[in-house]
Short mmCIF file of C-alpha atoms in Angstrom, two decimals:
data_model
loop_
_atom_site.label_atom_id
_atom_site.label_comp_id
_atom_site.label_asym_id
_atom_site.label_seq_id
_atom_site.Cartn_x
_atom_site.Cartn_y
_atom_site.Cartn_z
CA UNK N 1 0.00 0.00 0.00
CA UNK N 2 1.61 3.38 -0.72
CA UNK N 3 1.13 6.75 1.38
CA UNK N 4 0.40 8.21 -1.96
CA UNK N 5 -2.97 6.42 -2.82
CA UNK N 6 -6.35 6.54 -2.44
CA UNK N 7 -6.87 3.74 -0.56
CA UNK N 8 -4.23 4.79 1.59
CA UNK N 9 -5.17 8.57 2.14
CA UNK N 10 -8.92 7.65 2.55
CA UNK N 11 -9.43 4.37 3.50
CA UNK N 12 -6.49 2.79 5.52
CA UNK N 13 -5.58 6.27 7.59
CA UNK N 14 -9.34 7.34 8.56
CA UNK N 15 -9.60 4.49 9.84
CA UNK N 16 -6.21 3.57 11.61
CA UNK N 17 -6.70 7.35 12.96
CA UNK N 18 -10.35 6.84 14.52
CA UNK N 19 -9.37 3.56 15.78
CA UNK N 20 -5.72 4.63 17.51
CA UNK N 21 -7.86 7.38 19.31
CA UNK N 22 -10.85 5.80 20.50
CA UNK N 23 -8.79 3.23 22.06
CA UNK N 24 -7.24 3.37 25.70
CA UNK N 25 -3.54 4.14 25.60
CA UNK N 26 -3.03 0.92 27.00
CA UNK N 27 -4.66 -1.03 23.72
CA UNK N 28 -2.69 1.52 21.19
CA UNK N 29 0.76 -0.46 20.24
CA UNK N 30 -1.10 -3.56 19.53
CA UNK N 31 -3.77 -1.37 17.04
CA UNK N 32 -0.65 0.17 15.82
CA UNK N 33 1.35 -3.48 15.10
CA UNK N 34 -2.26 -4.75 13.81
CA UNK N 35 -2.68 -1.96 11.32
CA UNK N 36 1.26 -2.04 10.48
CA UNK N 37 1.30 -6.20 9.92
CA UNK N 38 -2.36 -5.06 7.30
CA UNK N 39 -0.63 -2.27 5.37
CA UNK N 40 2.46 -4.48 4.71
CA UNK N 41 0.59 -7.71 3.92
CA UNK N 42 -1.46 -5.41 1.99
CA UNK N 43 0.86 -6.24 -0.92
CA UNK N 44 3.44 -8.22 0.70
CA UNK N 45 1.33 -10.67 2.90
CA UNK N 46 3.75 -13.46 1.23
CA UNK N 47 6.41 -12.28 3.15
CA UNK N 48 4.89 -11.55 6.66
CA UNK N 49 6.09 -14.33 7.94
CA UNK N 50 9.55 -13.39 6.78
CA UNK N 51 9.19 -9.73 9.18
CA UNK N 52 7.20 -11.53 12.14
CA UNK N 53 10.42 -14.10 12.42
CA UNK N 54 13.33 -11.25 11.81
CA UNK N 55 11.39 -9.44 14.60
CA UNK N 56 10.98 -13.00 16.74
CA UNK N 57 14.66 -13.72 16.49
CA UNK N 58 15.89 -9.92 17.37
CA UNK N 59 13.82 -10.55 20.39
CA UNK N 60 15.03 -13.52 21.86
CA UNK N 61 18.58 -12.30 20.91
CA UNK N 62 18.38 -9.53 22.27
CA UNK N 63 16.76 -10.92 25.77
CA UNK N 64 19.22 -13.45 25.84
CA UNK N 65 22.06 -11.13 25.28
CA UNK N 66 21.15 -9.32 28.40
CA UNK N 67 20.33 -12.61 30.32
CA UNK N 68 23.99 -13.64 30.37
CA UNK N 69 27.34 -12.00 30.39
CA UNK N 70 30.78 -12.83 28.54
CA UNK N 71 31.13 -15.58 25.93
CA UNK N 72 27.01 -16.64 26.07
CA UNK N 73 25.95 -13.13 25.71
CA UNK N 74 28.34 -12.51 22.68
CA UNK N 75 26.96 -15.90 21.01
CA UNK N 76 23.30 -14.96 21.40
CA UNK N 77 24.71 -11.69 19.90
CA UNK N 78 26.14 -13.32 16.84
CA UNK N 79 23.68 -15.97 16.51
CA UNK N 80 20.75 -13.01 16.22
CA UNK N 81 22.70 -10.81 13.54
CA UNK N 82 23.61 -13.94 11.78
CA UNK N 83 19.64 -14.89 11.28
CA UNK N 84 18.94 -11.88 10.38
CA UNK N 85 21.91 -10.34 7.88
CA UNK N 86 21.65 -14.23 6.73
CA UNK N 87 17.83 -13.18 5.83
CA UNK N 88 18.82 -9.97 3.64
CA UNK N 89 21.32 -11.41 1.94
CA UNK N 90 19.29 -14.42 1.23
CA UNK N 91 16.61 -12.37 -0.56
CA UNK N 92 18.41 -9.21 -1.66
CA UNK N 93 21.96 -10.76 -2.85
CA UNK N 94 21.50 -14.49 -3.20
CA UNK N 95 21.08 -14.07 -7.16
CA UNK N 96 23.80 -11.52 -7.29
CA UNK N 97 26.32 -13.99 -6.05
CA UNK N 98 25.14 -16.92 -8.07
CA UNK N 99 25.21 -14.87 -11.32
CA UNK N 100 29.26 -13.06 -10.56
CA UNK N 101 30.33 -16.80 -9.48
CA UNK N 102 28.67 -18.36 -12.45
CA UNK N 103 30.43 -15.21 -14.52
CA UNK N 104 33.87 -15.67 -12.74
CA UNK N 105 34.25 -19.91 -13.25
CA UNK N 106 31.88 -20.70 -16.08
CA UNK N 107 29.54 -22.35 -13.99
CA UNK N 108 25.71 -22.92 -14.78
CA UNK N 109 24.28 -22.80 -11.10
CA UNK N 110 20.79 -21.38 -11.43
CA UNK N 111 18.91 -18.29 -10.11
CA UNK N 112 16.81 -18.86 -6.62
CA UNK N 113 13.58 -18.13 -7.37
CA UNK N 114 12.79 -15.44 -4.80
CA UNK N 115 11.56 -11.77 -4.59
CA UNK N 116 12.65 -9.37 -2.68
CA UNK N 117 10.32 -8.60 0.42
CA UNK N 118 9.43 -4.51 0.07
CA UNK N 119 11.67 -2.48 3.25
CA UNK N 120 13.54 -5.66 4.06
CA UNK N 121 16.88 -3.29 3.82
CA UNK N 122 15.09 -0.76 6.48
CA UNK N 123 13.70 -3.08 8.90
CA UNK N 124 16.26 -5.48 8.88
CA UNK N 125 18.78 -2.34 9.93
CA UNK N 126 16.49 -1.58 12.68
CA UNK N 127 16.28 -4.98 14.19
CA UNK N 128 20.43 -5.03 14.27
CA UNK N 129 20.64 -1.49 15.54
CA UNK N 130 18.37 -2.82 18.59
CA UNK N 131 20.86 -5.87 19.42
CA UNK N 132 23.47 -4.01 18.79
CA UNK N 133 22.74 -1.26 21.21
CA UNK N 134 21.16 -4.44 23.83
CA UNK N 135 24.89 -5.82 23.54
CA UNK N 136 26.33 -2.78 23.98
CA UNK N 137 24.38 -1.92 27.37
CA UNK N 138 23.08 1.19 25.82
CA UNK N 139 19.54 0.04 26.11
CA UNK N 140 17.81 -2.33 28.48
CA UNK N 141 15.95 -5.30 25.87
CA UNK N 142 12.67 -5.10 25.61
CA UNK N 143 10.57 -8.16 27.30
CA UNK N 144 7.11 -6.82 25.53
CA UNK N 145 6.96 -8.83 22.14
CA UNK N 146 3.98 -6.04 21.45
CA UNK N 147 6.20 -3.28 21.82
CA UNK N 148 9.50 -4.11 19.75
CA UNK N 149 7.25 -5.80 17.20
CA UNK N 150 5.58 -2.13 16.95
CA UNK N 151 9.01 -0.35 16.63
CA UNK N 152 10.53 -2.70 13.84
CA UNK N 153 7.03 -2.84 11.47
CA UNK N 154 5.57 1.01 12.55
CA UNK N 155 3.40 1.19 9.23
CA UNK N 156 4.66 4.98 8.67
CA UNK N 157 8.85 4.01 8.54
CA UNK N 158 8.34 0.31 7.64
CA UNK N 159 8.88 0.57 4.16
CA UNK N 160 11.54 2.96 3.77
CA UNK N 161 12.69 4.96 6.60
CA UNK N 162 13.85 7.03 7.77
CA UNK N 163 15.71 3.91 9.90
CA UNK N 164 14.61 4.53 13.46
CA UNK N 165 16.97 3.81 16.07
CA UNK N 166 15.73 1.92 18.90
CA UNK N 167 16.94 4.20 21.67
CA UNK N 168 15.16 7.03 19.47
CA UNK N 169 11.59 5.74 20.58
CA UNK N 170 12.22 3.66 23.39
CA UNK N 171 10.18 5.62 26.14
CA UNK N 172 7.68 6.86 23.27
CA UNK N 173 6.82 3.27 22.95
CA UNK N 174 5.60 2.99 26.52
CA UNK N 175 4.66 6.41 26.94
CA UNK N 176 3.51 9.11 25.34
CA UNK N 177 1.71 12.01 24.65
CA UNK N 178 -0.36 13.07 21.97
CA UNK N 179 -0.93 16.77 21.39
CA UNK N 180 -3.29 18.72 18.85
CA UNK N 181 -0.09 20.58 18.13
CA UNK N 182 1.59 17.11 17.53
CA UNK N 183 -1.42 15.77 15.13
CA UNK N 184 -1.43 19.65 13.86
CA UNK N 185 2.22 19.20 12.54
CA UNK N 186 1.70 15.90 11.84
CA UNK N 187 -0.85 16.18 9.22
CA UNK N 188 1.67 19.52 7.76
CA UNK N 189 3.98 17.42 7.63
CA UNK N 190 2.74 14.77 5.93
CA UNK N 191 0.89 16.47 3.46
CA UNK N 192 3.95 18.57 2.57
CA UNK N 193 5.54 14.90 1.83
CA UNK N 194 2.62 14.03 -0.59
CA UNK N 195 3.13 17.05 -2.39
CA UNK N 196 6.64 16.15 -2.72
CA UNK N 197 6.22 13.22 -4.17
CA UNK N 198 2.85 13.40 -6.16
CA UNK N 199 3.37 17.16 -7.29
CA UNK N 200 7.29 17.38 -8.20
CA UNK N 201 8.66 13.90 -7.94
CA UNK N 202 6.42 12.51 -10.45
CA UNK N 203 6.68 15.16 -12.51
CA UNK N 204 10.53 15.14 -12.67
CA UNK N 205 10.16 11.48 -13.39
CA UNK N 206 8.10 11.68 -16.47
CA UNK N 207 11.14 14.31 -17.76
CA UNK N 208 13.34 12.34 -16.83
CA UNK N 209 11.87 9.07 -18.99
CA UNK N 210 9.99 11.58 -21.76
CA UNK N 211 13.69 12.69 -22.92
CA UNK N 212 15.05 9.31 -22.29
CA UNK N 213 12.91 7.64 -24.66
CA UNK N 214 13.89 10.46 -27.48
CA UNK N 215 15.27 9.14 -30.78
CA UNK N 216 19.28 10.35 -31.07
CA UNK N 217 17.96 12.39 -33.70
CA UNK N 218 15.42 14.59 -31.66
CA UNK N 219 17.56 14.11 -28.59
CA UNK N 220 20.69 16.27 -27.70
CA UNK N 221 23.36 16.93 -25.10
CA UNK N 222 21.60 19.74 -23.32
CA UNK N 223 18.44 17.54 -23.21
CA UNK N 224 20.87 14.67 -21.79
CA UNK N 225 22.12 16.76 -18.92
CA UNK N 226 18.36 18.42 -18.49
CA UNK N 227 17.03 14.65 -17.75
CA UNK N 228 20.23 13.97 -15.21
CA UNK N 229 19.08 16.87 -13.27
CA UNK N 230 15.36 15.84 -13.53
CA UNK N 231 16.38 12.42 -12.11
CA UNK N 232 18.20 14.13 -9.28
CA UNK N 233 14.61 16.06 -8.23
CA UNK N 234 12.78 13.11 -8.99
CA UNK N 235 15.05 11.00 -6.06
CA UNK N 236 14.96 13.84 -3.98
CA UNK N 237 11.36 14.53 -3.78
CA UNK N 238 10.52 11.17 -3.83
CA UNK N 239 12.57 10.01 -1.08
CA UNK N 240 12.27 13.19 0.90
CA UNK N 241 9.04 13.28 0.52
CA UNK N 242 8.56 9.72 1.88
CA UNK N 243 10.09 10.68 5.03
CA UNK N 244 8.44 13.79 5.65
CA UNK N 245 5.12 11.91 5.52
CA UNK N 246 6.93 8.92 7.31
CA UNK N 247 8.06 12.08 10.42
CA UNK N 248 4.36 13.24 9.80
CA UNK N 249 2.24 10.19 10.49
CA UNK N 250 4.65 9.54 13.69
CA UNK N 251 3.96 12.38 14.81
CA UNK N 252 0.10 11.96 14.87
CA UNK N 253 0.71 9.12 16.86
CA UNK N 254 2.66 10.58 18.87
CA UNK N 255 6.09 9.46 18.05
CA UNK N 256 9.01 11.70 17.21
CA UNK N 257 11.10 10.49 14.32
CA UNK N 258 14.86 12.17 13.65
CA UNK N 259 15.26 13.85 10.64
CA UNK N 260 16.33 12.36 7.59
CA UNK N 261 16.98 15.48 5.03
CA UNK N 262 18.57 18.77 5.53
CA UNK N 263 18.17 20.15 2.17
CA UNK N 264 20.98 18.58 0.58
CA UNK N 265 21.41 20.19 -2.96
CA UNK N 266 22.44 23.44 -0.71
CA UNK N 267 25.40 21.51 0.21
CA UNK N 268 28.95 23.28 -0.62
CA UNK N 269 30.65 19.91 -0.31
CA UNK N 270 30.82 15.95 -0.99
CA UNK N 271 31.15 15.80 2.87
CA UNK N 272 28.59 18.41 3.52
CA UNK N 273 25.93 16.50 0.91
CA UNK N 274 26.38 13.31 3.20
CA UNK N 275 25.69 15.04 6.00
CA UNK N 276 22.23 16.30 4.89
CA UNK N 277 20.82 13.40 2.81
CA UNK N 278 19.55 9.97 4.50
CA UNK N 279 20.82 11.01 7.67
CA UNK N 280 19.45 7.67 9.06
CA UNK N 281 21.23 5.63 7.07
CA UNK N 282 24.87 7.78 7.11
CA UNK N 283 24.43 7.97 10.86
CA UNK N 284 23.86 4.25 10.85
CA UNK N 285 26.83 3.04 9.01
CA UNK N 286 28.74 5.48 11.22
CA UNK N 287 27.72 4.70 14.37
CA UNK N 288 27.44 0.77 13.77
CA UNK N 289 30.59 0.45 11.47
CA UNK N 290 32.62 2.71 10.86
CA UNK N 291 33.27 4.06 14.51
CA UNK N 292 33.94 -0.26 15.41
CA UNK N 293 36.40 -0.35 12.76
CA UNK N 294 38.08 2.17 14.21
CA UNK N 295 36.92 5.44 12.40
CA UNK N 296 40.09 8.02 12.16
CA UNK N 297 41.48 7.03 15.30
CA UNK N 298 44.57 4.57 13.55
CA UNK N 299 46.12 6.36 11.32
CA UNK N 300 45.11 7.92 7.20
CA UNK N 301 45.80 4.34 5.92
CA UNK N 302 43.09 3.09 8.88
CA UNK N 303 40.84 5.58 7.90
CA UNK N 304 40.80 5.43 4.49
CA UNK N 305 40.69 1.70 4.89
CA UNK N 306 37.14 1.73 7.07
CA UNK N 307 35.55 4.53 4.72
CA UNK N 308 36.08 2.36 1.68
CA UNK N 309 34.88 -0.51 3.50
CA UNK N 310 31.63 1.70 4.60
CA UNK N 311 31.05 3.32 1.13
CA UNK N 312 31.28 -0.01 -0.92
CA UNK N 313 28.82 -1.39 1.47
CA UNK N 314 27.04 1.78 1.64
CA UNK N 315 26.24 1.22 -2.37
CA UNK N 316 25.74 -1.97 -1.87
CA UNK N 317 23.29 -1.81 0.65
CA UNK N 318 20.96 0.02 -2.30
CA UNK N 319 21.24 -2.72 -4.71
CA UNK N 320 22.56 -6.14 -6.12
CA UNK N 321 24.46 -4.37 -8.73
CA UNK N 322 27.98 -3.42 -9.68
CA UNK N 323 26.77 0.04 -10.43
CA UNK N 324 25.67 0.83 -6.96
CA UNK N 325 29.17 -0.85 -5.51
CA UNK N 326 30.46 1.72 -7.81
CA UNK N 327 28.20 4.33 -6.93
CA UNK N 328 29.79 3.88 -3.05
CA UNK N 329 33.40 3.79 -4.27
CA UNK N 330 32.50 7.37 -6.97
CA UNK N 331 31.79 8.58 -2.94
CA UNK N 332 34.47 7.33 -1.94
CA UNK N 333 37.06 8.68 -3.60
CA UNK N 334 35.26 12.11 -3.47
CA UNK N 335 35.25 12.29 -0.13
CA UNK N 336 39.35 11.23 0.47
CA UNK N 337 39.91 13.98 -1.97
CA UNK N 338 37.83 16.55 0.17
CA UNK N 339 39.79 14.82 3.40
CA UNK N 340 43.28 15.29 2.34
CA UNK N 341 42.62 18.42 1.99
CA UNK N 342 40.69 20.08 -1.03
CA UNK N 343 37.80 20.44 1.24
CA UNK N 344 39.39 23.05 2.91
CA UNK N 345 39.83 25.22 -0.84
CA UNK N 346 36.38 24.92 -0.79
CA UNK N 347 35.94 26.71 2.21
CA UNK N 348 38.05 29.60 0.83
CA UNK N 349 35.88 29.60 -2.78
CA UNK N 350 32.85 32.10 -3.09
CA UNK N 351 29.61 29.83 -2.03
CA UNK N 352 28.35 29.50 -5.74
CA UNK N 353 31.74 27.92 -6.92
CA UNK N 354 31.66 25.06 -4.05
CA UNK N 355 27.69 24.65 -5.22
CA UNK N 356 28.10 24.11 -8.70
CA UNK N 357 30.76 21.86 -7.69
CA UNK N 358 29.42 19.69 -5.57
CA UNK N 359 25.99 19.58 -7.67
CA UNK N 360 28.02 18.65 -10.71
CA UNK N 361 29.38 15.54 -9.44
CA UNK N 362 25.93 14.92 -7.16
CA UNK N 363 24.24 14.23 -10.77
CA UNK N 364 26.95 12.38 -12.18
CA UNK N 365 26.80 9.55 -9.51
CA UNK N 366 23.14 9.60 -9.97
CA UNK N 367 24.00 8.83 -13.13
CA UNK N 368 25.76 5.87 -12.16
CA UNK N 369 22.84 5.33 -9.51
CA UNK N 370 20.24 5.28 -11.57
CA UNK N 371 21.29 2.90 -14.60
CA UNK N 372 22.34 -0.66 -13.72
CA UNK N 373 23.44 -2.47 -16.69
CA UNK N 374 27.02 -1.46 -17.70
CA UNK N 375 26.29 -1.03 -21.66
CA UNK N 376 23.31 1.47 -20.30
CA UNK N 377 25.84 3.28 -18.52
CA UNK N 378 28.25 3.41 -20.95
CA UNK N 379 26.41 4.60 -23.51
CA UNK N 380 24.76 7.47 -21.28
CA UNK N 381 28.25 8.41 -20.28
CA UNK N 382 29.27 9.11 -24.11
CA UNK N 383 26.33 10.65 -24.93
CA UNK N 384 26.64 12.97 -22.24
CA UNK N 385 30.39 13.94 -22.01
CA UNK N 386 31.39 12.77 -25.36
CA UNK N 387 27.89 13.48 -27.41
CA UNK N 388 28.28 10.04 -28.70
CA UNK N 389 25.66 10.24 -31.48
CA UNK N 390 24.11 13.54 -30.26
CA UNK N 391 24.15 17.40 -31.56
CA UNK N 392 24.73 19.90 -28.79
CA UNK N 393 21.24 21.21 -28.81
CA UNK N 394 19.22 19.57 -31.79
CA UNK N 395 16.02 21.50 -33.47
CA UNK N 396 13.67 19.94 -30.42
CA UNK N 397 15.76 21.22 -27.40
CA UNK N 398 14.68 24.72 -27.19
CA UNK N 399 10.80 23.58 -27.23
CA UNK N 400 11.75 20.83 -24.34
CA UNK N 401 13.62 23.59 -22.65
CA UNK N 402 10.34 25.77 -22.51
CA UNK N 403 8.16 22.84 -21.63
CA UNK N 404 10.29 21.65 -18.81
CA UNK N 405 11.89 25.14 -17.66
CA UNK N 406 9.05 26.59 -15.10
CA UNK N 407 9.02 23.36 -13.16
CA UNK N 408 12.72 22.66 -12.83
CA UNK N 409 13.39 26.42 -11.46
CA UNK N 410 10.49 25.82 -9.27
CA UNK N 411 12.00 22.69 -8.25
CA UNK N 412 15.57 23.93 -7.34
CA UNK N 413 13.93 26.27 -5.65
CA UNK N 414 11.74 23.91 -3.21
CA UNK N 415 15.30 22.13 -2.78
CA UNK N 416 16.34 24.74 -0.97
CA UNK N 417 15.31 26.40 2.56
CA UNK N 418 14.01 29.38 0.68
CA UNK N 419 11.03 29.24 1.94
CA UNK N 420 11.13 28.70 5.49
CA UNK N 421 13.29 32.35 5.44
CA UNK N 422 9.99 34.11 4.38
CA UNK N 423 8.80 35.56 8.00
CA UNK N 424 5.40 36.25 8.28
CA UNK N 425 4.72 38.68 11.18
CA UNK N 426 0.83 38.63 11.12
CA UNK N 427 0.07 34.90 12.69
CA UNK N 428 -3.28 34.66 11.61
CA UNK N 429 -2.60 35.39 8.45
CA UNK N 430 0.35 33.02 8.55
CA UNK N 431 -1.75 30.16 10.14
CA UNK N 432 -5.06 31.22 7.12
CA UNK N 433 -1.65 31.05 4.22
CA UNK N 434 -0.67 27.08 5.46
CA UNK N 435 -4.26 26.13 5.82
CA UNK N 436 -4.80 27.19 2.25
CA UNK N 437 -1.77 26.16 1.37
CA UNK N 438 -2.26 22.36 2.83
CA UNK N 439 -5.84 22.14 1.45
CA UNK N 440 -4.73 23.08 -2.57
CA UNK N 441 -1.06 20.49 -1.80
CA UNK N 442 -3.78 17.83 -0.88
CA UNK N 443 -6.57 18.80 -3.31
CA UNK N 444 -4.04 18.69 -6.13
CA UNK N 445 -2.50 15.18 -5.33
CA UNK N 446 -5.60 14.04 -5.15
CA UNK N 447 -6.54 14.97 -8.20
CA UNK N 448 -3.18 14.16 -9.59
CA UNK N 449 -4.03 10.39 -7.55
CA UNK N 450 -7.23 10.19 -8.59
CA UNK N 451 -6.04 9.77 -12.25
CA UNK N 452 -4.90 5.81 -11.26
CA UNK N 453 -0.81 6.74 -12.57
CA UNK N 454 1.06 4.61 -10.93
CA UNK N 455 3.42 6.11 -8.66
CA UNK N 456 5.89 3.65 -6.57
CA UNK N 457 8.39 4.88 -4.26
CA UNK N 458 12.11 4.85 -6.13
CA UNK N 459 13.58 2.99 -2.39
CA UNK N 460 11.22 0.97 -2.46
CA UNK N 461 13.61 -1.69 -4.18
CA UNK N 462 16.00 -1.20 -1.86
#
């Protein structure tokens, strides 16, 4: 089921809504976990059973870690991040493996028959970031099989993030307190999301795929470049625009979700952009891995050691393909060239320099991102630095370029904080300008809805 539906929006929410708040407090996590374990079998029931064990295995792990000390603790450690990495790479790399090895020694071993189940990535780094922190001592494991089962599948972050760490919502998920101000924000929020991804992401997407499918002969290398940056608002919006609705509908419930975007594409640096986009998932890899390796506390060698290790599992954690390995190491190497020392030349260039920078090479590993057959990539790669087959600007750019112009300066400008510097003085006119402006966000992606496109997610797949 996706936030941006129908059925979601007026069916599944209403109702989840009416239900959360005519209940006690005490009844609430197990409406919550009963409407979560719906909206995921909605389209995925298949693979319930594949969440309901991860989630039965983190919990006797991470009980039993606590139970015992030394050697037995670290083996019910082990034993519950085995199960459950053993689970994602089952279903997310299993085929990947089969088909390199089969490459590598000629073999003929055949593909595993299996899908991937939809947020696997998400809540299986949840689950581990709970036994984890158990193991550590940092939090005390939780003996309520209603409770942890409602932090790992909360409908609003189940499917792709932000990845909530355990400690995050720990107290929320035996008490809270739900506000009118909280709901109030809440439904900004998530509304603000929709509009993300039903007003601009969508939009950028069909740019993005109307120029792709262009014949060389209309197409050019303006129109090339103009779909790149399309495909960097389309992932934007979409994804950003998942977790704002994500931060939104915890909210209404009462549940306070970190931040996962800081309005990256403002960024004046590699290092910068990293620090602003999927701040979950950065934070994660940091926290979990690269800090245990050892972080920058060994040495340069050390370091750059760990951070390729991170990055190329970093891309690799997005996909079963070479092109998102390569996507990590791109990011890698960026950000050893901004560590030994060019990052601090940025910080001596005028701001617009160390933008354009950083933007440039932001599209270019979307580029690599977003295309994951080699010959695809090649070929997109010529065409766009080489103009392998291409004019410059054929007789069809300049009427694409009008077509497609209004939105995308409208879009860079909603990918920055812009708008949150306009100060309104005057609060009731401030609080009549968001009410109008929420009602025409969700009359228009309704309408937009309403017309039955269908509009998935772009992490979904991961």
């Amino acid at each position: 089921m996706l936030f941006s539906s129908i059925t979601f929006l007026y069916g599944f929410l209403p109702v989840v809504i009416a239900g959360y708040y005519l209940l006690p407090k005490k009844f609430r996590n197990i409406w919550l976990l009963i409407a979560s374990l719906f909206f995921y079998g909605w389209g995925e029931h298949k693979f319930l059973l594949v969440i309901i064990l991860t989630i039965l295995v983190g919990y006797i792990s991470g009980i039993m870690t606590e139970k015992y000390s030394g050697r037995k603790s670290t083996i019910w450690f082990l034993s519950g991040v085995f199960i459950e990495l053993g689970s994602l790479v089952f279903f997310k790399y299993s085929n990947f493996f089969i088909e390199n090895y089969n490459a590598l020694t000629g073999s003929v071993y055949k593909m595993i028959k299996v899908a991937l189940p939809l947020g696997i990535s998400f809540y299986t780094f949840q689950i581990l970031s709970y036994n984890i922190d158990v193991y550590r001592g940092r939090v005390k494991a939780q003996h309520n099989l209603i409770d942890l089962s409602c932090y790992v599948c909360l409908f609003p972050q189940l499917i792709a993030g932000p990845i909530v760490r355990y400690q995050t919502v720990e107290k929320e998920l035996k008490s809270r307190k739900e506000t009118v101000d909280k709901f109030s924000y809440g439904i900004i929020r998530f509304v603000t999301g929709l509009g993300k991804k039903v007003l601009l992401a969508n939009t950028a997407g069909s740019i993005y795929n109307e120029i792709n499918a262009l014949s060389d002969e209309k197409s050019s290398i303006v129109l090339m470049w103009i779909a790149t940056i399309a495909f960097s608002f389309q992932i934007y919006f979409d994804f950003s625009g998942y977790s704002d609705m994500a931060i939104g509908l915890g909210r209404m419930f009462g549940f306070k979700f970190l931040e996962n975007f800081d309005h990256p594409y403002m960024s004046k640096s590699i290092t910068e952009f990293w620090r602003r986009w999927h701040i979950s998932l950065s934070s994660w890899f940091k926290d979990y891995l690269y800090i245990p390796l050892g972080g920058n506390r060994r040495g340069k060698k050390r370091q750059a050691l760990n951070l390729l290790v991170v990055w190329l599992l970093t891309g690799f954690w997005h996909g079963a393909a070479w092109n998102f390995v390569i996507w990590g190491g791109y990011y890698f190497v960026l950000l050893m060239i901004e560590k030994l020392g060019f990052e601090k030349v940025l910080k001596k260039l005028p701001g617009f320099i160390s933008r354009i920078y950083t933007l440039f090479f932001i599209n270019l590993g979307w580029v690599i991102f977003a295309n994951d057959e080699f010959k695809v990539l090649k070929e997109r790669m010529a065409k766009l630095f080489l103009g392998k087959g291409l004019s410059f600007a054929g007789n069809t750019t300049g009427f694409y370029i009008g077509e497609f112009f209004i939105f995308l300066i409208v879009a860079a400008v909603l990918s920055t904080d812009l708008i949150k510097k306009i100060k309104i003085k005057n609060e009731n006119l401030k609080t009549a300008l968001y009410v109008i402006l929420i009602l025409a966000v969700m009359t228009l992606s309704t309408a937009f809805l309403a017309q039955g496109a269908y509009n998935p997610f772009i992490y979904f797949r991961f």
